[in-house]
mmCIF file of C-alpha atoms and ligand atoms in Angstrom:
data_model
loop_
_atom_site.group_PDB
_atom_site.id
_atom_site.type_symbol
_atom_site.label_atom_id
_atom_site.label_comp_id
_atom_site.label_asym_id
_atom_site.label_seq_id
_atom_site.Cartn_x
_atom_site.Cartn_y
_atom_site.Cartn_z
ATOM 1 C CA MET A 1 101.499 -33.674 167.785
ATOM 2 C CA THR A 2 103.490 -30.155 168.976
ATOM 3 C CA ASP A 3 106.149 -30.861 171.746
ATOM 4 C CA LEU A 4 103.598 -30.632 175.025
ATOM 5 C CA PRO A 5 104.017 -27.794 177.687
ATOM 6 C CA ALA A 6 104.820 -28.187 180.837
ATOM 7 C CA ASN A 7 102.946 -30.791 183.422
ATOM 8 C CA ILE A 8 99.973 -31.540 180.694
ATOM 9 C CA THR A 9 101.040 -35.580 179.467
ATOM 10 C CA ALA A 10 99.282 -36.854 176.515
ATOM 11 C CA VAL A 11 96.218 -39.363 176.941
ATOM 12 C CA ALA A 12 96.153 -42.666 175.286
ATOM 13 C CA HIS A 13 93.087 -43.799 173.588
ATOM 14 C CA GLN A 14 91.728 -47.421 172.982
ATOM 15 C CA ILE A 15 90.656 -46.166 169.265
ATOM 16 C CA ASP A 16 92.399 -45.572 166.865
ATOM 17 C CA ALA A 17 92.247 -44.486 163.589
ATOM 18 C CA GLU A 18 92.155 -47.803 161.937
ATOM 19 C CA ALA A 19 89.100 -49.032 164.128
ATOM 20 C CA ARG A 20 87.957 -45.732 162.640
ATOM 21 C CA ARG A 21 88.411 -46.680 159.005
ATOM 22 C CA ARG A 22 87.242 -49.899 159.137
ATOM 23 C CA ARG A 23 83.934 -48.670 160.795
ATOM 24 C CA PHE A 24 83.317 -45.657 158.374
ATOM 25 C CA GLY A 25 85.564 -46.802 155.274
ATOM 26 C CA HIS A 26 87.777 -44.409 155.003
ATOM 27 C CA GLN A 27 90.140 -42.706 156.582
ATOM 28 C CA GLY A 28 89.891 -39.635 157.861
ATOM 29 C CA GLY A 29 91.590 -36.496 155.735
ATOM 30 C CA VAL A 30 91.346 -32.802 155.009
ATOM 31 C CA VAL A 31 90.574 -31.341 151.571
ATOM 32 C CA TRP A 32 92.231 -27.928 151.115
ATOM 33 C CA LEU A 33 90.762 -25.667 149.164
ATOM 34 C CA THR A 34 93.192 -22.215 149.086
ATOM 35 C CA GLY A 35 92.819 -19.835 146.166
ATOM 36 C CA LEU A 36 91.251 -16.184 145.656
ATOM 37 C CA SER A 37 88.061 -14.469 146.913
ATOM 38 C CA GLY A 38 85.621 -15.401 144.101
ATOM 39 C CA SER A 39 87.586 -18.316 142.798
ATOM 40 C CA GLY A 40 85.001 -20.866 142.961
ATOM 41 C CA LYS A 41 85.989 -22.189 146.635
ATOM 42 C CA SER A 42 82.876 -22.707 148.756
ATOM 43 C CA THR A 43 80.838 -23.347 145.475
ATOM 44 C CA ILE A 44 83.152 -26.521 145.456
ATOM 45 C CA GLY A 45 82.843 -26.889 149.033
ATOM 46 C CA VAL A 46 79.223 -27.129 148.984
ATOM 47 C CA ALA A 47 78.687 -29.095 145.936
ATOM 48 C CA LEU A 48 81.538 -32.015 147.324
ATOM 49 C CA GLU A 49 80.695 -31.806 150.664
ATOM 50 C CA ALA A 50 77.213 -32.689 149.045
ATOM 51 C CA HIS A 51 78.793 -35.579 146.401
ATOM 52 C CA LEU A 52 81.033 -37.370 148.503
ATOM 53 C CA PHE A 53 78.200 -37.704 151.451
ATOM 54 C CA ALA A 54 75.828 -39.762 148.396
ATOM 55 C CA ALA A 55 78.881 -41.534 147.821
ATOM 56 C CA GLY A 56 78.550 -42.628 150.703
ATOM 57 C CA MET A 57 81.514 -40.658 153.112
ATOM 58 C CA ASN A 58 81.114 -38.724 156.464
ATOM 59 C CA ALA A 59 82.207 -35.820 154.477
ATOM 60 C CA VAL A 60 81.740 -31.945 156.425
ATOM 61 C CA LEU A 61 83.050 -28.265 154.851
ATOM 62 C CA LEU A 62 84.587 -26.136 157.386
ATOM 63 C CA ASP A 63 83.845 -22.504 155.067
ATOM 64 C CA GLY A 64 85.712 -19.568 156.376
ATOM 65 C CA ASP A 65 83.034 -17.057 156.246
ATOM 66 C CA ASN A 66 80.557 -18.693 158.157
ATOM 67 C CA LEU A 67 83.386 -19.637 160.822
ATOM 68 C CA ARG A 68 84.197 -15.596 160.934
ATOM 69 C CA HIS A 69 80.417 -15.784 163.266
ATOM 70 C CA GLY A 70 81.988 -18.134 165.557
ATOM 71 C CA LEU A 71 84.836 -19.815 165.668
ATOM 72 C CA THR A 72 87.009 -16.844 164.631
ATOM 73 C CA SER A 73 84.510 -14.753 165.051
ATOM 74 C CA ASP A 74 87.879 -12.646 167.201
ATOM 75 C CA LEU A 75 89.914 -12.429 164.297
ATOM 76 C CA GLY A 76 90.245 -9.948 161.708
ATOM 77 C CA PHE A 77 92.326 -9.624 157.645
ATOM 78 C CA SER A 78 95.817 -8.960 159.782
ATOM 79 C CA PRO A 79 98.571 -10.788 158.604
ATOM 80 C CA ASP A 80 98.781 -11.714 162.433
ATOM 81 C CA ASP A 81 94.183 -11.844 162.473
ATOM 82 C CA ARG A 82 95.429 -14.221 159.532
ATOM 83 C CA ARG A 83 97.404 -16.945 160.419
ATOM 84 C CA GLU A 84 96.060 -17.325 163.960
ATOM 85 C CA ASN A 85 92.593 -17.985 161.054
ATOM 86 C CA LEU A 86 94.158 -20.645 159.705
ATOM 87 C CA ARG A 87 95.703 -21.976 162.661
ATOM 88 C CA ARG A 88 92.808 -22.555 164.061
ATOM 89 C CA VAL A 89 90.632 -24.135 161.169
ATOM 90 C CA GLY A 90 93.454 -26.338 160.517
ATOM 91 C CA GLU A 91 93.365 -27.866 164.133
ATOM 92 C CA VAL A 92 89.999 -27.904 163.836
ATOM 93 C CA ALA A 93 89.812 -29.530 160.550
ATOM 94 C CA ALA A 94 92.418 -32.411 161.944
ATOM 95 C CA LEU A 95 90.576 -32.757 165.101
ATOM 96 C CA PHE A 96 87.309 -33.657 162.522
ATOM 97 C CA ALA A 97 89.662 -35.831 160.616
ATOM 98 C CA LYS A 98 90.960 -37.557 163.538
ATOM 99 C CA SER A 99 87.361 -38.194 164.730
ATOM 100 C CA GLY A 100 87.305 -40.216 160.969
ATOM 101 C CA ALA A 101 85.702 -37.673 159.100
ATOM 102 C CA ILE A 102 86.641 -36.280 155.435
ATOM 103 C CA VAL A 103 87.132 -32.586 156.457
ATOM 104 C CA ILE A 104 86.157 -29.645 153.609
ATOM 105 C CA THR A 105 87.749 -26.601 154.846
ATOM 106 C CA ALA A 106 87.078 -23.539 152.501
ATOM 107 C CA LEU A 107 89.706 -20.742 152.848
ATOM 108 C CA ILE A 108 91.868 -17.844 151.159
ATOM 109 C CA SER A 109 94.845 -19.357 152.945
ATOM 110 C CA PRO A 110 96.592 -16.887 150.888
ATOM 111 C CA TYR A 111 100.106 -17.493 153.181
ATOM 112 C CA SER A 112 102.423 -21.051 152.045
ATOM 113 C CA GLU A 113 103.255 -21.060 155.842
ATOM 114 C CA ASP A 114 99.557 -21.289 157.390
ATOM 115 C CA ARG A 115 99.331 -24.313 154.889
ATOM 116 C CA ALA A 116 102.180 -26.231 155.152
ATOM 117 C CA ARG A 117 101.244 -25.716 159.250
ATOM 118 C CA ALA A 118 97.634 -27.542 158.293
ATOM 119 C CA ARG A 119 99.469 -29.896 156.509
ATOM 120 C CA LYS A 120 101.315 -31.078 158.882
ATOM 121 C CA ALA A 121 98.131 -30.526 161.988
ATOM 122 C CA ALA A 122 96.973 -33.367 159.963
ATOM 123 C CA ASN A 123 99.494 -35.156 160.253
ATOM 124 C CA GLY A 124 99.650 -35.148 156.133
ATOM 125 C CA GLN A 125 95.963 -36.889 155.285
ATOM 126 C CA PHE A 126 95.599 -33.264 153.185
ATOM 127 C CA ILE A 127 95.051 -32.880 150.345
ATOM 128 C CA GLU A 128 96.198 -29.152 149.350
ATOM 129 C CA VAL A 129 93.658 -28.058 146.416
ATOM 130 C CA TYR A 130 94.390 -25.116 144.683
ATOM 131 C CA VAL A 131 91.596 -22.958 143.102
ATOM 132 C CA ALA A 132 92.777 -20.918 140.515
ATOM 133 C CA ALA A 133 91.659 -18.171 138.616
ATOM 134 C CA ASP A 134 93.172 -15.285 137.157
ATOM 135 C CA LEU A 135 92.023 -12.080 139.083
ATOM 136 C CA ASP A 136 90.573 -10.688 136.653
ATOM 137 C CA THR A 137 87.748 -13.526 136.001
ATOM 138 C CA CYS A 138 87.305 -13.107 140.255
ATOM 139 C CA LYS A 139 86.394 -9.770 139.347
ATOM 140 C CA ALA A 140 83.846 -9.933 137.118
ATOM 141 C CA ARG A 141 82.751 -12.496 138.981
ATOM 142 C CA ASP A 142 82.607 -10.338 142.239
ATOM 143 C CA PRO A 143 79.325 -13.576 143.785
ATOM 144 C CA LYS A 144 79.312 -11.308 147.358
ATOM 145 C CA GLY A 145 80.462 -7.270 146.058
ATOM 146 C CA LEU A 146 83.832 -7.458 147.837
ATOM 147 C CA TYR A 147 85.954 -6.569 145.453
ATOM 148 C CA ALA A 148 84.100 -3.613 144.215
ATOM 149 C CA LYS A 149 84.828 -2.494 147.962
ATOM 150 C CA ALA A 150 88.063 -3.752 147.841
ATOM 151 C CA ILE A 151 89.115 -1.149 144.901
ATOM 152 C CA SER A 152 86.948 1.332 146.459
ATOM 153 C CA GLY A 153 88.985 1.933 149.626
ATOM 154 C CA GLU A 154 86.144 0.548 151.802
ATOM 155 C CA ILE A 155 87.407 -2.298 153.020
ATOM 156 C CA SER A 156 91.287 -2.569 153.231
ATOM 157 C CA GLU A 157 93.802 -5.026 153.457
ATOM 158 C CA PHE A 158 91.886 -7.483 150.979
ATOM 159 C CA THR A 159 93.300 -10.702 148.747
ATOM 160 C CA GLY A 160 94.403 -9.348 145.443
ATOM 161 C CA VAL A 161 94.164 -5.964 145.939
ATOM 162 C CA SER A 162 95.950 -4.510 148.893
ATOM 163 C CA ALA A 163 97.284 -7.885 150.540
ATOM 164 C CA PRO A 164 98.818 -10.281 148.701
ATOM 165 C CA TYR A 165 98.184 -14.096 147.793
ATOM 166 C CA GLU A 166 101.249 -16.589 147.519
ATOM 167 C CA VAL A 167 100.393 -19.130 145.164
ATOM 168 C CA PRO A 168 100.346 -22.835 146.069
ATOM 169 C CA THR A 169 104.114 -23.964 144.036
ATOM 170 C CA ALA A 170 103.263 -27.455 144.498
ATOM 171 C CA PRO A 171 99.723 -28.222 145.582
ATOM 172 C CA ASP A 172 98.058 -31.591 145.684
ATOM 173 C CA LEU A 173 95.350 -31.028 143.094
ATOM 174 C CA ARG A 174 95.390 -27.584 140.502
ATOM 175 C CA ILE A 175 91.842 -26.986 139.223
ATOM 176 C CA ASP A 176 91.511 -23.696 136.998
ATOM 177 C CA THR A 177 87.584 -22.951 137.060
ATOM 178 C CA THR A 178 87.961 -20.786 134.551
ATOM 179 C CA ILE A 179 87.601 -23.281 132.189
ATOM 180 C CA THR A 180 86.434 -26.406 134.232
ATOM 181 C CA ASP A 181 82.295 -26.430 134.859
ATOM 182 C CA LEU A 182 81.854 -27.321 138.440
ATOM 183 C CA ASP A 183 81.240 -30.914 137.916
ATOM 184 C CA ALA A 184 84.242 -31.497 136.415
ATOM 185 C CA CYS A 185 86.240 -29.785 139.221
ATOM 186 C CA VAL A 186 84.328 -31.652 141.708
ATOM 187 C CA ALA A 187 84.541 -34.661 139.816
ATOM 188 C CA ALA A 188 88.087 -34.289 140.053
ATOM 189 C CA ILE A 189 88.979 -34.169 143.855
ATOM 190 C CA ALA A 190 86.446 -36.799 144.543
ATOM 191 C CA THR A 191 88.737 -39.080 142.254
ATOM 192 C CA GLU A 192 91.707 -37.773 144.690
ATOM 193 C CA ALA A 193 89.979 -38.482 147.904
ATOM 194 C CA LYS A 194 88.509 -41.778 147.498
ATOM 195 C CA VAL A 195 92.413 -42.939 146.059
ATOM 196 C CA ARG A 196 93.575 -41.141 149.039
ATOM 197 C CA PHE A 197 91.464 -42.043 152.531
ATOM 198 C CA ILE A 198 89.343 -45.210 151.259
ATOM 199 C CA GLY A 199 92.253 -46.972 149.434
ATOM 200 C CA ASP A 200 92.179 -51.015 148.851
ATOM 201 C CA MET A 201 89.642 -50.991 152.067
ATOM 202 C CA SER A 202 89.543 -54.940 151.395
ATOM 203 C CA ALA A 203 93.508 -54.609 152.938
HETATM 204 P P1 LIG B 1 85.195 -18.540 146.647
HETATM 205 O O1 LIG B 1 84.183 -19.394 148.118
HETATM 206 O O2 LIG B 1 86.007 -18.450 146.092
HETATM 207 O O3 LIG B 1 85.362 -17.081 147.259
HETATM 208 P P2 LIG B 1 82.521 -17.737 145.611
HETATM 209 O O4 LIG B 1 82.144 -19.482 145.302
HETATM 210 O O5 LIG B 1 81.785 -17.824 146.783
HETATM 211 O O6 LIG B 1 84.114 -17.944 145.606
HETATM 212 O O7 LIG B 1 82.390 -18.282 144.406
HETATM 213 C C1 LIG B 1 82.825 -18.253 143.169
HETATM 214 C C2 LIG B 1 81.929 -17.552 141.701
HETATM 215 O O8 LIG B 1 82.454 -18.805 140.447
HETATM 216 C C3 LIG B 1 80.772 -18.327 142.145
HETATM 217 O O9 LIG B 1 79.462 -16.862 141.296
HETATM 218 C C4 LIG B 1 80.093 -19.333 141.188
HETATM 219 O O10 LIG B 1 78.987 -19.330 140.898
HETATM 220 C C5 LIG B 1 81.159 -18.549 139.931
HETATM 221 N N1 LIG B 1 81.691 -20.047 139.254
HETATM 222 C C6 LIG B 1 81.650 -19.848 137.956
HETATM 223 N N2 LIG B 1 82.117 -21.312 137.660
HETATM 224 C C7 LIG B 1 82.471 -21.810 137.911
HETATM 225 C C8 LIG B 1 83.629 -23.008 138.962
HETATM 226 N N3 LIG B 1 83.869 -23.443 137.642
HETATM 227 N N4 LIG B 1 83.823 -23.413 140.363
HETATM 228 C C9 LIG B 1 83.530 -23.034 140.817
HETATM 229 N N5 LIG B 1 82.573 -21.549 140.783
HETATM 230 C C10 LIG B 1 82.536 -21.307 139.733
#
């Protein structure tokens, strides 16, 4: 937790992370998917949520595009707005994780500093997954037609075209979706999530 503002006192809870772990059969945590638009974050996020849920885990996907209808509907794509977007989603993901859920986030999250802040908000209960695909592949996929619009100048500040993407230097997992099919991507992340968040339940 960051330093509290003046006149705010932290409230102590009776229910702690260990009680939640015993109730749910796993710890709470965040699986943070980062990568270029079209790299596969949403596709993997949807499939991973279903996979972990079927395996008995309380998994929930927070997709950046969906959140922009509510939590972050007042924000655009300037560097400052992107930072605030990620700050909010990082804090919400950390709250969900604190409630015992496995939160999957799917946002481009182009800046290393913002990803590091999200990791810190989650108190280290965090798996950063770099969903890698080269720019040419993402442009060719263009699932939402956004690259075409960015290249023609219809939309500005588009990551990979007119805004930067800082490639993760030390992600917990790097998955190249140009050579790994969807099922294998999901299996690799699910394995890591189970190791990290289920661990040894006999303890
Ligand atoms: P993002 O959320 O990163 O913007 P999307 O998931 O919306 O990307 O789009 C990714 C596109 O790439 C989809 O059309 C999807 O079917 C395709 N795709 C091809 N191979 C993969 C893969 N291995 N994992 C995820 N998506 C893939």
